[in-house]
Amino acid sequence: CGQLKFDATGLGRLHHRDYPSELALSLGIVSEPEYRTNEPPYAECVAIGPCWKDADGSYRALAATQPGEAEVELLERSPSKLSFQVVYQAERRIIERYVLTPESVELSASVGAGPIRLTVPLLLTDGEACSTIRQEGRALMVHYRGAEFRAEALEENTRVSIRQVRAPNRNGIYDIGQFERPEGTVTARFMFS
């Protein structure tokens, strides 16, 4: 659960020891930061996580909520796999299920009935080096400093898009990828290479 002047709620850090920490995400994006950024703040809070449609038809992000506490349940633990779920009670019940292996992190998010969107910040620049972002089918790839971050939607009927925005945090400036489905669940896999 993020402190909204400093960090967003949800998956705000996705690191791999062999790759630059800002490549996937090293800090959530907040709309009114209590720290300086090189560009004006983005209008929304963003983390790797779900959004759902409000009654007025606009999307609401878990990243912008402060649910207070989250319930965490361990589902499986072995030397090659860890899975757990996090349940938030915000304006609705939100469930995130994670599967971590040496090769990838998989996130399945559920927001109940109705459309769902999973946001994924995509690094544009750290202020010194710029990335290249491309889409291939249901996958979004960020190439940066000789490394690649790949975010891929696993369900076939997922609409994939990139917002074409500039959203700063302490570590760089990000665009925002989106995986959208008409149902209440969306699953994505994240990998480094």
mmCIF file of C-alpha atoms in Angstrom, residues 103-178:
data_model
loop_
_atom_site.group_PDB
_atom_site.id
_atom_site.type_symbol
_atom_site.label_atom_id
_atom_site.label_comp_id
_atom_site.label_asym_id
_atom_site.label_seq_id
_atom_site.Cartn_x
_atom_site.Cartn_y
_atom_site.Cartn_z
ATOM 1 C CA GLU A 103 12.804 -17.041 -15.605
ATOM 2 C CA SER A 104 9.818 -14.731 -15.036
ATOM 3 C CA VAL A 105 7.232 -13.037 -12.882
ATOM 4 C CA GLU A 106 3.593 -13.684 -13.739
ATOM 5 C CA LEU A 107 0.792 -11.442 -12.464
ATOM 6 C CA SER A 108 -2.900 -12.265 -12.706
ATOM 7 C CA ALA A 109 -5.189 -9.469 -11.536
ATOM 8 C CA SER A 110 -8.914 -9.638 -10.881
ATOM 9 C CA VAL A 111 -11.259 -6.754 -10.089
ATOM 10 C CA GLY A 112 -14.605 -8.537 -10.078
ATOM 11 C CA ALA A 113 -17.185 -7.886 -12.791
ATOM 12 C CA GLY A 114 -16.552 -5.589 -15.711
ATOM 13 C CA PRO A 115 -13.615 -4.499 -17.846
ATOM 14 C CA ILE A 116 -10.076 -4.570 -16.502
ATOM 15 C CA ARG A 117 -6.863 -2.826 -17.517
ATOM 16 C CA LEU A 118 -3.366 -3.751 -16.370
ATOM 17 C CA THR A 119 -0.872 -0.879 -16.572
ATOM 18 C CA VAL A 120 2.850 -1.442 -17.100
ATOM 19 C CA PRO A 121 5.261 1.526 -17.015
ATOM 20 C CA LEU A 122 7.766 1.351 -19.898
ATOM 21 C CA LEU A 123 11.069 3.198 -19.473
ATOM 22 C CA LEU A 124 11.703 5.949 -22.042
ATOM 23 C CA THR A 125 14.854 7.473 -20.545
ATOM 24 C CA ASP A 126 16.887 7.719 -17.367
ATOM 25 C CA GLY A 127 17.910 11.252 -18.390
ATOM 26 C CA GLU A 128 21.114 9.994 -19.967
ATOM 27 C CA ALA A 129 20.273 6.930 -22.074
ATOM 28 C CA CYS A 130 17.072 6.462 -24.087
ATOM 29 C CA SER A 131 15.254 3.195 -24.673
ATOM 30 C CA THR A 132 13.466 1.748 -27.679
ATOM 31 C CA ILE A 133 9.940 0.450 -27.086
ATOM 32 C CA ARG A 134 8.142 -1.842 -29.487
ATOM 33 C CA GLN A 135 5.048 -4.014 -29.598
ATOM 34 C CA GLU A 136 4.880 -7.515 -31.076
ATOM 35 C CA GLY A 137 1.418 -9.036 -30.843
ATOM 36 C CA ARG A 138 0.471 -9.146 -27.156
ATOM 37 C CA ALA A 139 4.025 -8.289 -25.995
ATOM 38 C CA LEU A 140 5.675 -4.963 -25.195
ATOM 39 C CA MET A 141 9.474 -4.789 -25.172
ATOM 40 C CA VAL A 142 11.803 -2.130 -23.783
ATOM 41 C CA HIS A 143 15.403 -2.196 -25.076
ATOM 42 C CA TYR A 144 17.734 -0.164 -22.847
ATOM 43 C CA ARG A 145 21.495 -0.166 -22.216
ATOM 44 C CA GLY A 146 21.924 -3.560 -23.907
ATOM 45 C CA ALA A 147 19.106 -5.226 -21.960
ATOM 46 C CA GLU A 148 15.455 -6.032 -22.636
ATOM 47 C CA PHE A 149 12.336 -5.997 -20.468
ATOM 48 C CA ARG A 150 9.391 -7.921 -21.909
ATOM 49 C CA ALA A 151 5.787 -7.660 -20.709
ATOM 50 C CA GLU A 152 3.368 -10.037 -22.409
ATOM 51 C CA ALA A 153 -0.370 -10.534 -21.988
ATOM 52 C CA LEU A 154 -1.170 -14.246 -21.742
ATOM 53 C CA GLU A 155 -4.879 -14.287 -22.688
ATOM 54 C CA GLU A 156 -5.699 -14.181 -26.401
ATOM 55 C CA ASN A 157 -8.494 -11.613 -26.285
ATOM 56 C CA THR A 158 -6.339 -8.900 -24.695
ATOM 57 C CA ARG A 159 -6.067 -5.467 -26.284
ATOM 58 C CA VAL A 160 -2.503 -4.140 -26.024
ATOM 59 C CA SER A 161 -1.641 -0.450 -26.374
ATOM 60 C CA ILE A 162 0.884 2.197 -25.379
ATOM 61 C CA ARG A 163 -0.427 5.547 -24.126
ATOM 62 C CA GLN A 164 2.326 7.698 -25.698
ATOM 63 C CA VAL A 165 2.806 9.820 -22.565
ATOM 64 C CA ARG A 166 5.712 10.949 -20.385
ATOM 65 C CA ALA A 167 5.329 9.941 -16.723
ATOM 66 C CA PRO A 168 8.335 10.741 -14.485
ATOM 67 C CA ASN A 169 9.512 9.258 -11.215
ATOM 68 C CA ARG A 170 12.868 9.521 -9.399
ATOM 69 C CA ASN A 171 14.567 7.062 -11.745
ATOM 70 C CA GLY A 172 13.463 8.204 -15.173
ATOM 71 C CA ILE A 173 10.610 8.973 -17.490
ATOM 72 C CA TYR A 174 8.168 6.248 -18.489
ATOM 73 C CA ASP A 175 5.457 5.659 -21.051
ATOM 74 C CA ILE A 176 2.571 3.411 -20.002
ATOM 75 C CA GLY A 177 1.641 0.115 -21.618
ATOM 76 C CA GLN A 178 -1.865 -1.253 -21.166
#
